[in-house]
Backbone as ProteinMPNN parsed JSONL, in Angstrom:
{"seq_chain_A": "XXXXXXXXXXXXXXXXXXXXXXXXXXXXXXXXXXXXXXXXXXXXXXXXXXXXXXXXXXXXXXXXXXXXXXXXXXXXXXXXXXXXXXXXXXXXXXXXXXXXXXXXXXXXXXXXXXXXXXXXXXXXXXX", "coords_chain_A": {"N_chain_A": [[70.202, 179.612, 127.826], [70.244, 182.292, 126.127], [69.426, 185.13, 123.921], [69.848, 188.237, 122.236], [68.513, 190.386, 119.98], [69.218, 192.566, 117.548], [69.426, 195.822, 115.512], [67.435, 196.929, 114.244], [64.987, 199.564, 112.869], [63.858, 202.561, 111.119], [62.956, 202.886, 107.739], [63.207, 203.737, 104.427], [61.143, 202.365, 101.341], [62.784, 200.026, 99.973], [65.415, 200.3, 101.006], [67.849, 199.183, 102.977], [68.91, 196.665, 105.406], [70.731, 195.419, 108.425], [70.178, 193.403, 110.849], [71.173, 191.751, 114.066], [71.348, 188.875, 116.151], [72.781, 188.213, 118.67], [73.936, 185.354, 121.054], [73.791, 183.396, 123.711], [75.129, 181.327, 125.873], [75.495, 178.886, 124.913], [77.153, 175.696, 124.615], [80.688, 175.307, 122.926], [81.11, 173.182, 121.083], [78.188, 172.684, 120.705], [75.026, 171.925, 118.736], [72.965, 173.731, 117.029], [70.082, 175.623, 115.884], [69.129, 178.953, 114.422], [66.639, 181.269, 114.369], [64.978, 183.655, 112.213], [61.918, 185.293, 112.932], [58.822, 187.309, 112.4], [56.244, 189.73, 113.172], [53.515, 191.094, 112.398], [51.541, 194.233, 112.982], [48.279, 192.776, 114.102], [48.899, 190.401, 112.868], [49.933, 187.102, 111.817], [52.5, 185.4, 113.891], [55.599, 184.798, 111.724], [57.77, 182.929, 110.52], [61.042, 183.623, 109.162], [63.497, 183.232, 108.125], [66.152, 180.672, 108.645], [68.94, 179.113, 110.282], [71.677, 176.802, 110.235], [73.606, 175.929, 113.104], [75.561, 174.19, 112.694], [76.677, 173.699, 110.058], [75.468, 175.834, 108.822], [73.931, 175.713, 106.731], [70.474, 177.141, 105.153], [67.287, 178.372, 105.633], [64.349, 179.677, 104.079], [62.239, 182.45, 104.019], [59.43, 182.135, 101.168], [58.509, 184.845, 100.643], [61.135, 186.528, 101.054], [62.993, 185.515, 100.177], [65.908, 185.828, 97.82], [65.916, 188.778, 98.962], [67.043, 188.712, 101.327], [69.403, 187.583, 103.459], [70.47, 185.345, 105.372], [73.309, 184.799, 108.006], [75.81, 183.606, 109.702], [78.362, 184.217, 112.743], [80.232, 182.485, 114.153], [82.165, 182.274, 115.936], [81.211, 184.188, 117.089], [79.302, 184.106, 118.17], [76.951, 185.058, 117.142], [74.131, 185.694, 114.842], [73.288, 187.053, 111.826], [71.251, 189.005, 109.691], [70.397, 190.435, 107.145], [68.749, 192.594, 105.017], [67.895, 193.21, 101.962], [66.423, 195.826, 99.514], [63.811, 196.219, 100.92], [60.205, 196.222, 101.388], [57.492, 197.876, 102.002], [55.754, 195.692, 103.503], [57.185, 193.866, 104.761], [57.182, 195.341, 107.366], [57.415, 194.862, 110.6], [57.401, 193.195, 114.508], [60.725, 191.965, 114.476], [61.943, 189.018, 115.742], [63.983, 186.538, 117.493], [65.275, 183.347, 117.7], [66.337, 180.183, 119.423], [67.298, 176.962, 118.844], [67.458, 172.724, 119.633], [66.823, 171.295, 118.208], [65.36, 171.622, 115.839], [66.312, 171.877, 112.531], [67.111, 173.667, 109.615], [64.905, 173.939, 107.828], [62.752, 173.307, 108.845], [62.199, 174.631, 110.924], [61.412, 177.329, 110.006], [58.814, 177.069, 109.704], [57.767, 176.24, 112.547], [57.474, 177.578, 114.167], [56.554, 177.821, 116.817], [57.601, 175.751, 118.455], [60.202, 176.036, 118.38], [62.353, 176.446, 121.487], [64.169, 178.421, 122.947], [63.681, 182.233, 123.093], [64.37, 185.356, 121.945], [64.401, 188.939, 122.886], [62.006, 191.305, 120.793], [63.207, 192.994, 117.785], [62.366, 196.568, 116.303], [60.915, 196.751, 113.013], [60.686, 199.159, 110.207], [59.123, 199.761, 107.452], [58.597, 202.145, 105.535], [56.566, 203.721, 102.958]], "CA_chain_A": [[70.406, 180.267, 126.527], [69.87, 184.076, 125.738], [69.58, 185.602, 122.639], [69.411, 189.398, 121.951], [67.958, 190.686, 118.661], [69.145, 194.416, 117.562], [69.691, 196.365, 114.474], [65.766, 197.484, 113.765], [64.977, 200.637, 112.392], [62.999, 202.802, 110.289], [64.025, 202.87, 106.595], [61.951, 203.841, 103.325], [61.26, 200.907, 100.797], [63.991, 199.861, 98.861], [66.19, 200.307, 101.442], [68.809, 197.773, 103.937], [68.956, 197.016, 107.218], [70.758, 194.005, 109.087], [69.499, 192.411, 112.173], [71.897, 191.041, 114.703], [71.002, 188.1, 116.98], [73.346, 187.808, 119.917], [73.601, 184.388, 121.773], [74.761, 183.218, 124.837], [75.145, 179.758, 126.84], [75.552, 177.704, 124.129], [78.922, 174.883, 124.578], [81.26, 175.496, 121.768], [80.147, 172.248, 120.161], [76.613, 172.637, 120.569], [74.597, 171.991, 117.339], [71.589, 174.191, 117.257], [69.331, 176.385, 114.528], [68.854, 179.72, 114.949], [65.926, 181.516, 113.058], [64.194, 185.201, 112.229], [60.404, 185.174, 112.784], [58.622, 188.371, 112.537], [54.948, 189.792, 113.465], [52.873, 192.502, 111.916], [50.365, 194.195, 113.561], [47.171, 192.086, 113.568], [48.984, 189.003, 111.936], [49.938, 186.112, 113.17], [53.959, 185.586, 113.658], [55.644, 184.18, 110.757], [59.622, 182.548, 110.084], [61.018, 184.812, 107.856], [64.628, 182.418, 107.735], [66.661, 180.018, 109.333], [70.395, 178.571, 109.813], [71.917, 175.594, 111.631], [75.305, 176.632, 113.442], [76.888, 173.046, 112.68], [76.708, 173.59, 108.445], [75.775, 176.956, 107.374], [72.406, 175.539, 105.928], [70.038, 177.94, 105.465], [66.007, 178.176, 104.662], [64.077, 181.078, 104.121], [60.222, 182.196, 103.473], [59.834, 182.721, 100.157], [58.477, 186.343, 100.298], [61.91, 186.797, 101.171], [63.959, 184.859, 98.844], [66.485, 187.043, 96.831], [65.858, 189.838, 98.948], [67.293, 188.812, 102.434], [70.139, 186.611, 103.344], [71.011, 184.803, 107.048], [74.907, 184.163, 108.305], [76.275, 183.133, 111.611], [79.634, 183.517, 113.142], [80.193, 181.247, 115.08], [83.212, 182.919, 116.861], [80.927, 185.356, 117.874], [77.931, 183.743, 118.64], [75.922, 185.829, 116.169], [73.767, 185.033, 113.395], [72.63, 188.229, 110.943], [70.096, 188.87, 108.742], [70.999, 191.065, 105.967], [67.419, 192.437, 104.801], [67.869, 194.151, 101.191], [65.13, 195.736, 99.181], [62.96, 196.296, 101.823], [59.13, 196.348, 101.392], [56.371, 197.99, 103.384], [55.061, 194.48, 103.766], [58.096, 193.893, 105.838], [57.377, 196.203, 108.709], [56.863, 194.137, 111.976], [58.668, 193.405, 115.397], [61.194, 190.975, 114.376], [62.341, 188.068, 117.027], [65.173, 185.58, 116.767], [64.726, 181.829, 118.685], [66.993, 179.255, 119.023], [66.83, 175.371, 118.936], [68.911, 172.483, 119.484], [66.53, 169.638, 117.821], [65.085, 171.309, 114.543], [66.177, 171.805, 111.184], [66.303, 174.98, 109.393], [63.573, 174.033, 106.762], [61.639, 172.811, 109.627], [61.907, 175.74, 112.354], [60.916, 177.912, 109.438], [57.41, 176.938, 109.564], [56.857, 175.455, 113.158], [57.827, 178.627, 114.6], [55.692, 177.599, 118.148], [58.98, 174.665, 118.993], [61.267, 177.238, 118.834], [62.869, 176.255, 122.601], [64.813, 180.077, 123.191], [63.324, 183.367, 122.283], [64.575, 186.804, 122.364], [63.037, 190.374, 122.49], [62.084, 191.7, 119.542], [63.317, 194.552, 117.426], [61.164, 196.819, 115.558], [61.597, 197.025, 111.773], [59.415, 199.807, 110.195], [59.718, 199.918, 106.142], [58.013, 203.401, 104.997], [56.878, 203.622, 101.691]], "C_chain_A": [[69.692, 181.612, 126.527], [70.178, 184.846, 124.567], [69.006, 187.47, 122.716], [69.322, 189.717, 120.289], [68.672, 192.387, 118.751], [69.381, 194.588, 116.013], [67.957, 196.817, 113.758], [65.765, 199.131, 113.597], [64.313, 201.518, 111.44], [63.819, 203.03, 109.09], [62.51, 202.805, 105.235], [62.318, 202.133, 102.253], [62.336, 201.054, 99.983], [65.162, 199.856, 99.423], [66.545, 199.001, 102.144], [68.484, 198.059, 105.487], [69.58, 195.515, 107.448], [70.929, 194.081, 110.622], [70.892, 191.528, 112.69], [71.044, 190.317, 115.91], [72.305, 187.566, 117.763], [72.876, 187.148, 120.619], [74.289, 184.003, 122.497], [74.595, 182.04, 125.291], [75.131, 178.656, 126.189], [77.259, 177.327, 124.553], [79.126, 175.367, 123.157], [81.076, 174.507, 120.675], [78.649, 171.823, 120.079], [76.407, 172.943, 119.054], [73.511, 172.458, 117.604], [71.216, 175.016, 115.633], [68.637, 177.456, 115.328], [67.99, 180.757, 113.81], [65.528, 183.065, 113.38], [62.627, 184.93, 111.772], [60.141, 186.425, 113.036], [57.171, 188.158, 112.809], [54.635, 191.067, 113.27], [52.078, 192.988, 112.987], [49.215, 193.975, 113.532], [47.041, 190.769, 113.074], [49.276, 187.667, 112.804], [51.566, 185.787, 112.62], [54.231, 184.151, 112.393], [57.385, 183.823, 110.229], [59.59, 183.258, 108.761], [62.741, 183.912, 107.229], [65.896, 181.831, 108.705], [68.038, 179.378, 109.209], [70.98, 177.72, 111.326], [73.633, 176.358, 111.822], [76.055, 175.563, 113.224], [77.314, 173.903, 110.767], [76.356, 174.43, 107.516], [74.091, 176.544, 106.996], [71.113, 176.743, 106.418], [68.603, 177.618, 105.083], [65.48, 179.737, 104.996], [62.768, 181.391, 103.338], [60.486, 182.558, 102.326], [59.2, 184.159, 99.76], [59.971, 187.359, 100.557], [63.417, 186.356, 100.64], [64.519, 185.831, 98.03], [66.603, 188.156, 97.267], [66.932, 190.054, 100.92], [68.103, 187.749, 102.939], [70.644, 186.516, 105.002], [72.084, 184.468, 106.848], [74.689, 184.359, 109.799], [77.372, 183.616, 111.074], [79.763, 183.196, 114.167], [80.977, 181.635, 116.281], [82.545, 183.938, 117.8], [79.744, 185.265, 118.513], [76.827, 184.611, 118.098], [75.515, 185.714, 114.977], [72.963, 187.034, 112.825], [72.066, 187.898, 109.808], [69.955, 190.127, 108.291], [69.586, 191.3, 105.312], [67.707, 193.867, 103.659], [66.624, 194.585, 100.293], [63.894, 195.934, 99.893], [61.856, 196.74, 101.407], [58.269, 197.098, 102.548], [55.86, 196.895, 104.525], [56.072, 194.03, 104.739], [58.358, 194.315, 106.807], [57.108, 195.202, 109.432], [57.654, 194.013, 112.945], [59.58, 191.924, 114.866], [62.011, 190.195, 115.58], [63.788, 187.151, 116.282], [65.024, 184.071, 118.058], [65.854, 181.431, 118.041], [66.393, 177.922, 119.564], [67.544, 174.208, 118.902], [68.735, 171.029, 118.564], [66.044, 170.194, 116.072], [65.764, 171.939, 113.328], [66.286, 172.881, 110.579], [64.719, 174.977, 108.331], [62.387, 173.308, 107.78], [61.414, 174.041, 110.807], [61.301, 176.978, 111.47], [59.215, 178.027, 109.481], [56.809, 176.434, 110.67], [57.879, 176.133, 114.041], [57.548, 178.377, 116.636], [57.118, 176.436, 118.699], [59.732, 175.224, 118.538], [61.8, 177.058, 120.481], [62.906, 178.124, 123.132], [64.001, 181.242, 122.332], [64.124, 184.598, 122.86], [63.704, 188.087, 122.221], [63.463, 190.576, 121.27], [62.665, 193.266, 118.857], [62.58, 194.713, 115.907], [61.238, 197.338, 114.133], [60.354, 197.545, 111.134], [59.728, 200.191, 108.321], [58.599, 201.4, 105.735], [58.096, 203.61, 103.349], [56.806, 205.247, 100.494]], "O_chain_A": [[68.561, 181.781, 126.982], [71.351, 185.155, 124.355], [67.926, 187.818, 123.193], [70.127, 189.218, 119.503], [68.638, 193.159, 119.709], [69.517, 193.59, 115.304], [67.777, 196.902, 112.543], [66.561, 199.83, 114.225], [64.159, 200.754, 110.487], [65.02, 203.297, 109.14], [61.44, 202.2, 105.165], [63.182, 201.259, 102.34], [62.71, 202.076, 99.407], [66.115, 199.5, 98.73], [65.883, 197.968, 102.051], [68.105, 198.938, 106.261], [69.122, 194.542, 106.849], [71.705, 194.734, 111.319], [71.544, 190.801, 111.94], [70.21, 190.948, 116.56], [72.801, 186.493, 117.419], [71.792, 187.432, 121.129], [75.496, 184.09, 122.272], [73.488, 181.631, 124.94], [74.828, 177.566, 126.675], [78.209, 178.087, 124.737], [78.249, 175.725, 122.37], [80.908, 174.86, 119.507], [78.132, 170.858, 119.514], [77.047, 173.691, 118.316], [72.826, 171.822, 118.406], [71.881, 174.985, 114.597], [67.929, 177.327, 116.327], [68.435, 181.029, 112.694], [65.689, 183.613, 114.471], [62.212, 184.518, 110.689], [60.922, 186.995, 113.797], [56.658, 187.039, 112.789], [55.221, 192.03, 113.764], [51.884, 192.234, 113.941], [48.607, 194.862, 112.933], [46.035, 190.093, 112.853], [48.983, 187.33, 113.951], [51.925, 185.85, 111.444], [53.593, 183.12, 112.177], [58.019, 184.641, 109.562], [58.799, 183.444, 107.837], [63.068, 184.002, 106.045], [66.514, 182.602, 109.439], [68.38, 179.071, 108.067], [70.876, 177.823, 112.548], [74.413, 176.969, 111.091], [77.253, 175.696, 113.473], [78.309, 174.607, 110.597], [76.502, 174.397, 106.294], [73.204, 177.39, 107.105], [70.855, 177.121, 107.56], [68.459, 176.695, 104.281], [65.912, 180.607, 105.752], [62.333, 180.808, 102.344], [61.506, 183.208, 102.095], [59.38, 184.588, 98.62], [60.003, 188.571, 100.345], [64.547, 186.831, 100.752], [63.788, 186.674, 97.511], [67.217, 188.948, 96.553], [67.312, 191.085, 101.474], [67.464, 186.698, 102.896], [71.09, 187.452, 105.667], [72.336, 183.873, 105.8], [73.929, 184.894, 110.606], [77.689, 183.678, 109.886], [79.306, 183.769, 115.156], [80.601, 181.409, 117.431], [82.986, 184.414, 118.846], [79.227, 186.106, 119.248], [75.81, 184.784, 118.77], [76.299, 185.628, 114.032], [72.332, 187.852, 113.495], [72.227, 186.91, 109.091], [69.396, 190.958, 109.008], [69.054, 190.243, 104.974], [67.759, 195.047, 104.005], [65.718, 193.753, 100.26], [62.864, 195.753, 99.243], [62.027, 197.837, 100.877], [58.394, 196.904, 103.757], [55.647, 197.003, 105.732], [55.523, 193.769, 105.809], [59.406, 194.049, 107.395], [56.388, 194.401, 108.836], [58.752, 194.541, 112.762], [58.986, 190.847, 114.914], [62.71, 190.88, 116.325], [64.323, 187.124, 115.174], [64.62, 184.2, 119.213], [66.361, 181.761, 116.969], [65.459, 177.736, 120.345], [68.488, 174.318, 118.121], [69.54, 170.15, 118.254], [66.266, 169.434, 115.129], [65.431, 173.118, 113.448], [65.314, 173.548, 110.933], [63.814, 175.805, 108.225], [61.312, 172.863, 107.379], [60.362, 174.156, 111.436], [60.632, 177.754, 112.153], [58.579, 179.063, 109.284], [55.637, 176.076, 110.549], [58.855, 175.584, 114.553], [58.333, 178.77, 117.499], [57.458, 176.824, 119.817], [60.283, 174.359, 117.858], [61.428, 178.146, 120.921], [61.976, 178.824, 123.533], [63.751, 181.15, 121.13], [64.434, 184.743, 124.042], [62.636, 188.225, 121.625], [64.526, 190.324, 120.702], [62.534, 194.374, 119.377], [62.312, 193.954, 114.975], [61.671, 198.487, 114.049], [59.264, 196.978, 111.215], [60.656, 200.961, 108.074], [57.444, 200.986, 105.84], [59.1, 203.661, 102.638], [57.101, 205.15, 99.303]]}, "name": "protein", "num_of_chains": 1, "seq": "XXXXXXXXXXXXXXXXXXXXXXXXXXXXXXXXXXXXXXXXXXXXXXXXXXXXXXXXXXXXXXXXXXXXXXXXXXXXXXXXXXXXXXXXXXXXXXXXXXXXXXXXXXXXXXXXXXXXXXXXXXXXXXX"}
């Protein structure tokens, strides 16, 4: 499995940006969960929101609730992350992991069993 992360960028607050996570080597009926964890500088990394590729289900931190919304397609093997409103507090490198055992309201918070990771891209909110 291989996942690429892109769409990062600098952008003043208040502004958009969406994040593409390109994935590869998954079977066509593979059931997995594929999430957005980010990391400031200094902090310690943190699930920012998550979605299973069987059902759509989604979870999502709640400093980011209302302001930032995850989709897959499936056809394309890409999940996005739609990041409106953008905060300062939101700068960091953001990552994308996949998984084929947990949950999205569980990979949200137990970020470390994450199986797959990809590189990160660097999202810089200017205020």
């Amino acid at each position: 499995v291989q996942l690429q992360a892109s769409g990062g960028g600098l952008v003043q607050a208040g502004g958009s940006l969406r994040l593409s996570c390109s994935a590869s080597g998954f079977a066509f009926d593979d059931d997995y969960t594929i999430g957005w964890f980010r990391q400031a500088p200094g902090k310690e990394r943190e699930g920012v929101s998550c979605i299973s590729s069987s059902d759509g289900s989604a979870a999502y931190a709640d400093s980011v609730k209302g302001r930032f919304t995850i989709s897959n397609d499936n056809a394309k093997n890409t999940v996005y992350l739609q990041m409106n409103s953008l905060k300062p507090e939101d700068t960091g490198a953001y990552y994308c992991a996949a998984d084929f055992v947990l949950l999205p309201q569980y990979c949200i918070v137990h970020d470390s069993k994450m199986d797959y990771w990809g590189k990160g891209t660097q999202v810089t909110v200017s205020s």
